[in-house]
Each structure stands twice: as structure tokens, then as C-alpha cells.
mmCIF file of N, CA and C in Angstrom:
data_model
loop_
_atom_site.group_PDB
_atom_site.id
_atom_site.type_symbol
_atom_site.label_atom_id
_atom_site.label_comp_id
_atom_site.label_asym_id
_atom_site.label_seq_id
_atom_site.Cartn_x
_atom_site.Cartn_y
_atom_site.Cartn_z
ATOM 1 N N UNK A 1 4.056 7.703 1.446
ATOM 2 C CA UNK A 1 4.029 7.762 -0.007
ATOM 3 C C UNK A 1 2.953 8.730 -0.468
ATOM 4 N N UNK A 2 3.153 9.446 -1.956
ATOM 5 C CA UNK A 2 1.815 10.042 -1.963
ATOM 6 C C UNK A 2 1.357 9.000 -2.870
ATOM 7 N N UNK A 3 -0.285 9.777 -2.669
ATOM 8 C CA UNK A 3 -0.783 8.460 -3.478
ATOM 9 C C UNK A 3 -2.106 8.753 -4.965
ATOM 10 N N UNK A 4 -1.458 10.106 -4.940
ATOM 11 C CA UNK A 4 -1.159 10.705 -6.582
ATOM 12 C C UNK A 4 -3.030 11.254 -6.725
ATOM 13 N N UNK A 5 -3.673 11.110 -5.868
ATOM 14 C CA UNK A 5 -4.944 11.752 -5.789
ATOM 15 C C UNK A 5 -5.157 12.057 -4.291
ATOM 16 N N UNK A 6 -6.169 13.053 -4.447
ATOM 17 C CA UNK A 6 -6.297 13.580 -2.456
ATOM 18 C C UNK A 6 -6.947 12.751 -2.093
ATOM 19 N N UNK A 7 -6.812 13.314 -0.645
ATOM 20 C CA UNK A 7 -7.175 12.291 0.393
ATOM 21 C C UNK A 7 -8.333 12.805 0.542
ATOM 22 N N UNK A 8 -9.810 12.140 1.044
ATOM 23 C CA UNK A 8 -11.029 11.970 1.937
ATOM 24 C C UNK A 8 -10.849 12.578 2.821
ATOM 25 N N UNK A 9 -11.343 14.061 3.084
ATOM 26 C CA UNK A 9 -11.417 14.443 4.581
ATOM 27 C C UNK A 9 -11.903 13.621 5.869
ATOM 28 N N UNK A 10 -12.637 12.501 5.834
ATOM 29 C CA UNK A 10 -12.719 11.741 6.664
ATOM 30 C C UNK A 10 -11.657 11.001 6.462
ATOM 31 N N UNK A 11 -10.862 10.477 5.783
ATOM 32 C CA UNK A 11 -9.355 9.689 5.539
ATOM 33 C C UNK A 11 -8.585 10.435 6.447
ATOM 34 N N UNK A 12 -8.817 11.813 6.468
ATOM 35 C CA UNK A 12 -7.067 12.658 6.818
ATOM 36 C C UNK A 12 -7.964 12.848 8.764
ATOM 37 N N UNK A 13 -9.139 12.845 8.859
ATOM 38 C CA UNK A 13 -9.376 12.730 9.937
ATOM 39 C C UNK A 13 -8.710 11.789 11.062
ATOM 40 N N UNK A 14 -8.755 10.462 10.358
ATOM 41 C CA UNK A 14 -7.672 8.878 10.856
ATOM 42 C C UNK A 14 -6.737 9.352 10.992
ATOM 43 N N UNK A 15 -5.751 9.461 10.030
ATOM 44 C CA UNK A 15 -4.487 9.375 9.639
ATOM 45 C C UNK A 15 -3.461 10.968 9.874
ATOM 46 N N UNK A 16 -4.401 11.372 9.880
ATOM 47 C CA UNK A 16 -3.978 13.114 9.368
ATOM 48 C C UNK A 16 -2.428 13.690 8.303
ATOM 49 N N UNK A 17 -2.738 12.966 7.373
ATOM 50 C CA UNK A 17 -1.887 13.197 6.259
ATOM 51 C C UNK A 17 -2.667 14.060 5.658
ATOM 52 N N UNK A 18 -2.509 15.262 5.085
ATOM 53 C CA UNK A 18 -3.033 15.962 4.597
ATOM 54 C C UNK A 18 -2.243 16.002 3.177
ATOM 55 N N UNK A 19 -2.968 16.673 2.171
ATOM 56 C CA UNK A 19 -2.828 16.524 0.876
ATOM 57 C C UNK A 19 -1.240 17.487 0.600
ATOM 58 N N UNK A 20 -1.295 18.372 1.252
ATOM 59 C CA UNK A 20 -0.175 19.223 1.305
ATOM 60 C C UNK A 20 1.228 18.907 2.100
ATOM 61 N N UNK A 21 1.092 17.677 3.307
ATOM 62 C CA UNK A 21 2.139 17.168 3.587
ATOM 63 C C UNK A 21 2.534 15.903 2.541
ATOM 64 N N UNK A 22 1.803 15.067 1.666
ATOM 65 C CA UNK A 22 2.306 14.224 1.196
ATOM 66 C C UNK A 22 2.647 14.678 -0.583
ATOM 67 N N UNK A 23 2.413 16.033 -0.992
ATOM 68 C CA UNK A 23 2.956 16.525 -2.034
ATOM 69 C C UNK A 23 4.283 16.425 -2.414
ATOM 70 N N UNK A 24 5.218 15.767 -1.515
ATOM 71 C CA UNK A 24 6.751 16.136 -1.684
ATOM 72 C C UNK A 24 7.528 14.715 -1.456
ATOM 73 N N UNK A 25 6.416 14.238 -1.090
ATOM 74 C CA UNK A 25 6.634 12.479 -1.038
ATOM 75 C C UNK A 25 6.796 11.596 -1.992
ATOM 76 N N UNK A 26 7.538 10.437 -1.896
ATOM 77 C CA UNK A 26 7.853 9.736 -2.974
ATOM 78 C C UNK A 26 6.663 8.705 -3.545
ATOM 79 N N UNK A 27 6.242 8.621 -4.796
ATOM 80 C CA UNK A 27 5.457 7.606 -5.379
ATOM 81 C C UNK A 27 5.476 6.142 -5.229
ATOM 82 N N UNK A 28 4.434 5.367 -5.035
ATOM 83 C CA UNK A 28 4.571 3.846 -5.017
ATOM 84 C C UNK A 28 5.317 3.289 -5.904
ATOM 85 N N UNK A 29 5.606 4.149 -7.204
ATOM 86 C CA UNK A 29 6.604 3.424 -8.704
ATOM 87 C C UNK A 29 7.859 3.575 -8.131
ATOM 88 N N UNK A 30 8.456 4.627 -7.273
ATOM 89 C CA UNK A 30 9.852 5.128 -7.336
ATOM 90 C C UNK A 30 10.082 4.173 -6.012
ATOM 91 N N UNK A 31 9.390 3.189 -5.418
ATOM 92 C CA UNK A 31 9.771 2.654 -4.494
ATOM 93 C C UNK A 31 9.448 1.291 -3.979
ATOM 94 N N UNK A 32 8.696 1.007 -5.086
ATOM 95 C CA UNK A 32 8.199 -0.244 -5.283
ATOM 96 C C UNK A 32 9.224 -1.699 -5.480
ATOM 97 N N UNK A 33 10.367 -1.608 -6.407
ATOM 98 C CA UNK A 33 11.569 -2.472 -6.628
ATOM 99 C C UNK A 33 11.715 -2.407 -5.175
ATOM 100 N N UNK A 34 12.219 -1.478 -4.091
ATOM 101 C CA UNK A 34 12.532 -1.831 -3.321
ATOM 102 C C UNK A 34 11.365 -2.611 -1.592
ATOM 103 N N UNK A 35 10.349 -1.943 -1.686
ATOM 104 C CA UNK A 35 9.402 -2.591 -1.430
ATOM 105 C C UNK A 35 9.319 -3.745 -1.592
ATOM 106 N N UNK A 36 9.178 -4.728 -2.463
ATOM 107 C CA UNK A 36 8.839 -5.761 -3.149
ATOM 108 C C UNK A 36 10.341 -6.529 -2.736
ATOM 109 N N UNK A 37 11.298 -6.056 -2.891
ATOM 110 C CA UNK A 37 12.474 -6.919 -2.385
ATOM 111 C C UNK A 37 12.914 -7.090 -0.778
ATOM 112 N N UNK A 38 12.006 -5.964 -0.448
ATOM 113 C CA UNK A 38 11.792 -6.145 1.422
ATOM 114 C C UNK A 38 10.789 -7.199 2.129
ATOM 115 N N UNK A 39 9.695 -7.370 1.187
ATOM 116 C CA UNK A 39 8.800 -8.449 1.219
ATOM 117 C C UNK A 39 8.576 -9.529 0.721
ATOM 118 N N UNK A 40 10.003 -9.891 -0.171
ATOM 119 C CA UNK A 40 9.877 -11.232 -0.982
ATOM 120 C C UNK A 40 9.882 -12.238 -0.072
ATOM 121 N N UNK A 41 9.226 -13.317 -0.585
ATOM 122 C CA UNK A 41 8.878 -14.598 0.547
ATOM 123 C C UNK A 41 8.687 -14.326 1.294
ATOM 124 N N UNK A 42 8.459 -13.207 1.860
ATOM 125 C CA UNK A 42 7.673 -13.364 3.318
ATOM 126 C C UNK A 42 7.036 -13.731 4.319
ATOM 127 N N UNK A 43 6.308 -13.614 5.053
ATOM 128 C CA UNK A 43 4.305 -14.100 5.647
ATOM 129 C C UNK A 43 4.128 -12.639 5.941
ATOM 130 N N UNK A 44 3.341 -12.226 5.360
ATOM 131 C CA UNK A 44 3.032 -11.069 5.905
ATOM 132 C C UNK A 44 1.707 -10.697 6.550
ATOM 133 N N UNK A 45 1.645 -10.471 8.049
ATOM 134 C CA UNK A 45 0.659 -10.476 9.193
ATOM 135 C C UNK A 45 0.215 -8.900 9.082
ATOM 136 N N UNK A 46 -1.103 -9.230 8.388
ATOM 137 C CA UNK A 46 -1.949 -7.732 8.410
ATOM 138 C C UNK A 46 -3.292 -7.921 9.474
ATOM 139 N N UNK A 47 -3.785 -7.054 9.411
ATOM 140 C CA UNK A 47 -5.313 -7.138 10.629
ATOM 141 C C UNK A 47 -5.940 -6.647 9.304
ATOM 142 N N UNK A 48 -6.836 -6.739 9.125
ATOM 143 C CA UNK A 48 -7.723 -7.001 8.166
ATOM 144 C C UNK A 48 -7.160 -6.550 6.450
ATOM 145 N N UNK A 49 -6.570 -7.661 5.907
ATOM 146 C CA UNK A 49 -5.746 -7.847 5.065
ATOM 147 C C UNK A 49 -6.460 -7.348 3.426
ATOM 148 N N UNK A 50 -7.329 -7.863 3.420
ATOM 149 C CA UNK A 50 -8.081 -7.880 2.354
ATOM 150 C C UNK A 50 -8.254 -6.140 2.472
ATOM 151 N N UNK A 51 -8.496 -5.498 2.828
ATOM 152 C CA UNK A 51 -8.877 -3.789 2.602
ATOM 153 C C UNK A 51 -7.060 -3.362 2.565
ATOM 154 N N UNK A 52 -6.245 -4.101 3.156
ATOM 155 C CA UNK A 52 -4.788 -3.401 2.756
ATOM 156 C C UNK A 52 -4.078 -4.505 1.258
ATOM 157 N N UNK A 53 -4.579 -5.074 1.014
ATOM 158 C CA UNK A 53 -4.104 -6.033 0.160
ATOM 159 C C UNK A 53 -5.034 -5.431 -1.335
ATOM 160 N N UNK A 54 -5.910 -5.567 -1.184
ATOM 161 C CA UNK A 54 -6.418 -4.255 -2.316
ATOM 162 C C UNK A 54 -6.421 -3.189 -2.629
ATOM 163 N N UNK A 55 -5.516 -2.564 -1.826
ATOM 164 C CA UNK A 55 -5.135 -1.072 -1.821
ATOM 165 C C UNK A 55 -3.535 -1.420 -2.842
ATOM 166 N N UNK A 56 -2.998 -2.714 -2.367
ATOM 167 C CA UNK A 56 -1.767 -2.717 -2.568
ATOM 168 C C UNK A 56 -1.209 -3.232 -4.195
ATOM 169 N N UNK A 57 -2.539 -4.151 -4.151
ATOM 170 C CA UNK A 57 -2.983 -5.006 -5.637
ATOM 171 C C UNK A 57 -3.293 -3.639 -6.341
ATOM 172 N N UNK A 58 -4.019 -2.730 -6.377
ATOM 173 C CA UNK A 58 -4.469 -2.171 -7.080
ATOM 174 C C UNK A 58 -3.050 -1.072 -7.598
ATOM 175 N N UNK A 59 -2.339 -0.644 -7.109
ATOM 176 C CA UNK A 59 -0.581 -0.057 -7.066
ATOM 177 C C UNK A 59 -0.083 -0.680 -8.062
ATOM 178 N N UNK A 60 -0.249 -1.965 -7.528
ATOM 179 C CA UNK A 60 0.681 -2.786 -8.165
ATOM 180 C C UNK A 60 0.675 -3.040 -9.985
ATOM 181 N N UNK A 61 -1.000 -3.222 -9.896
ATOM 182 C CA UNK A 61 -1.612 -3.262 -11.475
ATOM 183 C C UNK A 61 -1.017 -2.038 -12.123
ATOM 184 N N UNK A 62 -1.346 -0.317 -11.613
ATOM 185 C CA UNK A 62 -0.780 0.670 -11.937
ATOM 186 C C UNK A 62 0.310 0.816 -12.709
ATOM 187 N N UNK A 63 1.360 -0.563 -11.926
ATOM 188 C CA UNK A 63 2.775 0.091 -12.582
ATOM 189 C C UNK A 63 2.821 -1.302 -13.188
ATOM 190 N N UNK A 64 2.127 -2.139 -13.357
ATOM 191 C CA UNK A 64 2.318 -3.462 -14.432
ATOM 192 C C UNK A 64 3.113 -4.505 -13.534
ATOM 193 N N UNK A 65 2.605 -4.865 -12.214
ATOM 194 C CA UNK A 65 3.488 -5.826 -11.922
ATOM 195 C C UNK A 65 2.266 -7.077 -11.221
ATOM 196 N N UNK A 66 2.587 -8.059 -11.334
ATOM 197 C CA UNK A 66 1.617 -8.547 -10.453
ATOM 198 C C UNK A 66 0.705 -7.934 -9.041
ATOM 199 N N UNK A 67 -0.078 -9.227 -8.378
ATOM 200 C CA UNK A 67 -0.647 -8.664 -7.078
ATOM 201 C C UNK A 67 0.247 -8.983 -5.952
ATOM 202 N N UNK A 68 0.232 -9.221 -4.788
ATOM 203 C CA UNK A 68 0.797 -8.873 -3.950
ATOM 204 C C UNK A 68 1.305 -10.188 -3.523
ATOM 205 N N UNK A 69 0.052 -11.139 -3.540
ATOM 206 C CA UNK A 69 0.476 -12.575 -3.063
ATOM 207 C C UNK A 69 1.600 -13.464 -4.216
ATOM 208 N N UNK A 70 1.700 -13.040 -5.299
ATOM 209 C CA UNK A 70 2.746 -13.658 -6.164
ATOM 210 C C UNK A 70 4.357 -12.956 -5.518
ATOM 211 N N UNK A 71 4.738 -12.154 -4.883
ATOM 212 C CA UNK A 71 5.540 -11.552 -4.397
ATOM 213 C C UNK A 71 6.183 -12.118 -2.864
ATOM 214 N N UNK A 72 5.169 -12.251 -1.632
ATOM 215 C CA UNK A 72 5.010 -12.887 -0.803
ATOM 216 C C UNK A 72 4.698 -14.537 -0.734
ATOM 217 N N UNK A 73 5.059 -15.129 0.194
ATOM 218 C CA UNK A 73 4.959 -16.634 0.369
ATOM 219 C C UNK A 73 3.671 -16.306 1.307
ATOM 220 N N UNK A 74 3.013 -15.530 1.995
ATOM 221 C CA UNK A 74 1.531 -15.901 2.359
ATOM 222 C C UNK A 74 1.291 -14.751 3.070
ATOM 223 N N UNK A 75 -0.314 -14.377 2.782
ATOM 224 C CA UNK A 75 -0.517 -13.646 3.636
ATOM 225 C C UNK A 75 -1.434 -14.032 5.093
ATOM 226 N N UNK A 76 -1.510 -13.460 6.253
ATOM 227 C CA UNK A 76 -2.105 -14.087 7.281
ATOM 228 C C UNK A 76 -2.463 -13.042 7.840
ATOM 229 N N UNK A 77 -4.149 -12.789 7.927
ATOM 230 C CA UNK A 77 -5.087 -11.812 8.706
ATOM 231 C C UNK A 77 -5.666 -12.381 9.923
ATOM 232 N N UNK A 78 -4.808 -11.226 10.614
ATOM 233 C CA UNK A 78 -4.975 -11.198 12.048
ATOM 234 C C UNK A 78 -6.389 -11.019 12.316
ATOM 235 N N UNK A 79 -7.533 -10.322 11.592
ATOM 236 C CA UNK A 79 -8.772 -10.288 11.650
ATOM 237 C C UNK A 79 -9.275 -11.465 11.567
ATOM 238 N N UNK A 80 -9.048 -12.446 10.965
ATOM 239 C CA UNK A 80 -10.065 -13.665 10.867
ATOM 240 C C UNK A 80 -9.405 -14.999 11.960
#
């Protein structure tokens, strides 16, 4: 997805998405309905949840929809 501001050169170091490959990529709004209907009721098993769950909450506020756990039936971090 892009994610509508650049990336942290230490970010693209991890990941190596660079600002110029994710220019042509689709937005969290244009894909979110379907997102959200891939994860309804779920459990969804993250490793340290809380740093991806606030990335995801914060999207979510963006386009006016709830946070993440009203969507999902639970989340469960593999970190703790």
C-alpha cells in the first residue's frame, strides 16, 4: 500500500520499499472495505501487536472508521 507520506531511510533500510516503488500503489481507503471484510471476526496473531495495531488504528481514524479491535473478535501478541 502506499502510505501517502515517505518513508524513513532507516524504514526503507528494513523493508526496502522505496518511495518511488510504492507511488503507483493502492491507498489504505481504496482497500480498506475489503481488508476489513477479510478480517472480520477473526483472532488475529501479530508479534508485537501494539506497534502494528497502531499503525492500523491510526488508518483507520483517517478514513472515519473505527479501531481495529471493533472489527476483529481478538487480537493475540505473539510477543507477550
Amino acid at each position: 500500500l502506499n502510505p501517502e507520506r515517505p518513508s524513513h531511510e532507516d524504514a526503507v533500510k528494513v523493508h526496502g520499499l522505496t518511495d518511488a516503488f510504492l507511488a503507483d500503489k493502492p491507498k489504505f481507503a481504496q482497500l480498506a472495505d475489503e481488508i476489513l471484510a477479510f478480517l472480520a471476526d477473526a483472532e488475529l496473531i501479530i508479534h508485537n501487536a501494539g506497534f502494528d495495531v497502531g499503525f492500523l488504528d491510526a488508518e483507520l481514524k483517517r478514513i472515519g472508521r473505527p479501531p481495529l479491535r471493533s472489527h476483529v473478535a481478538q487480537v493475540t501478541d505473539s510477543l507477550l
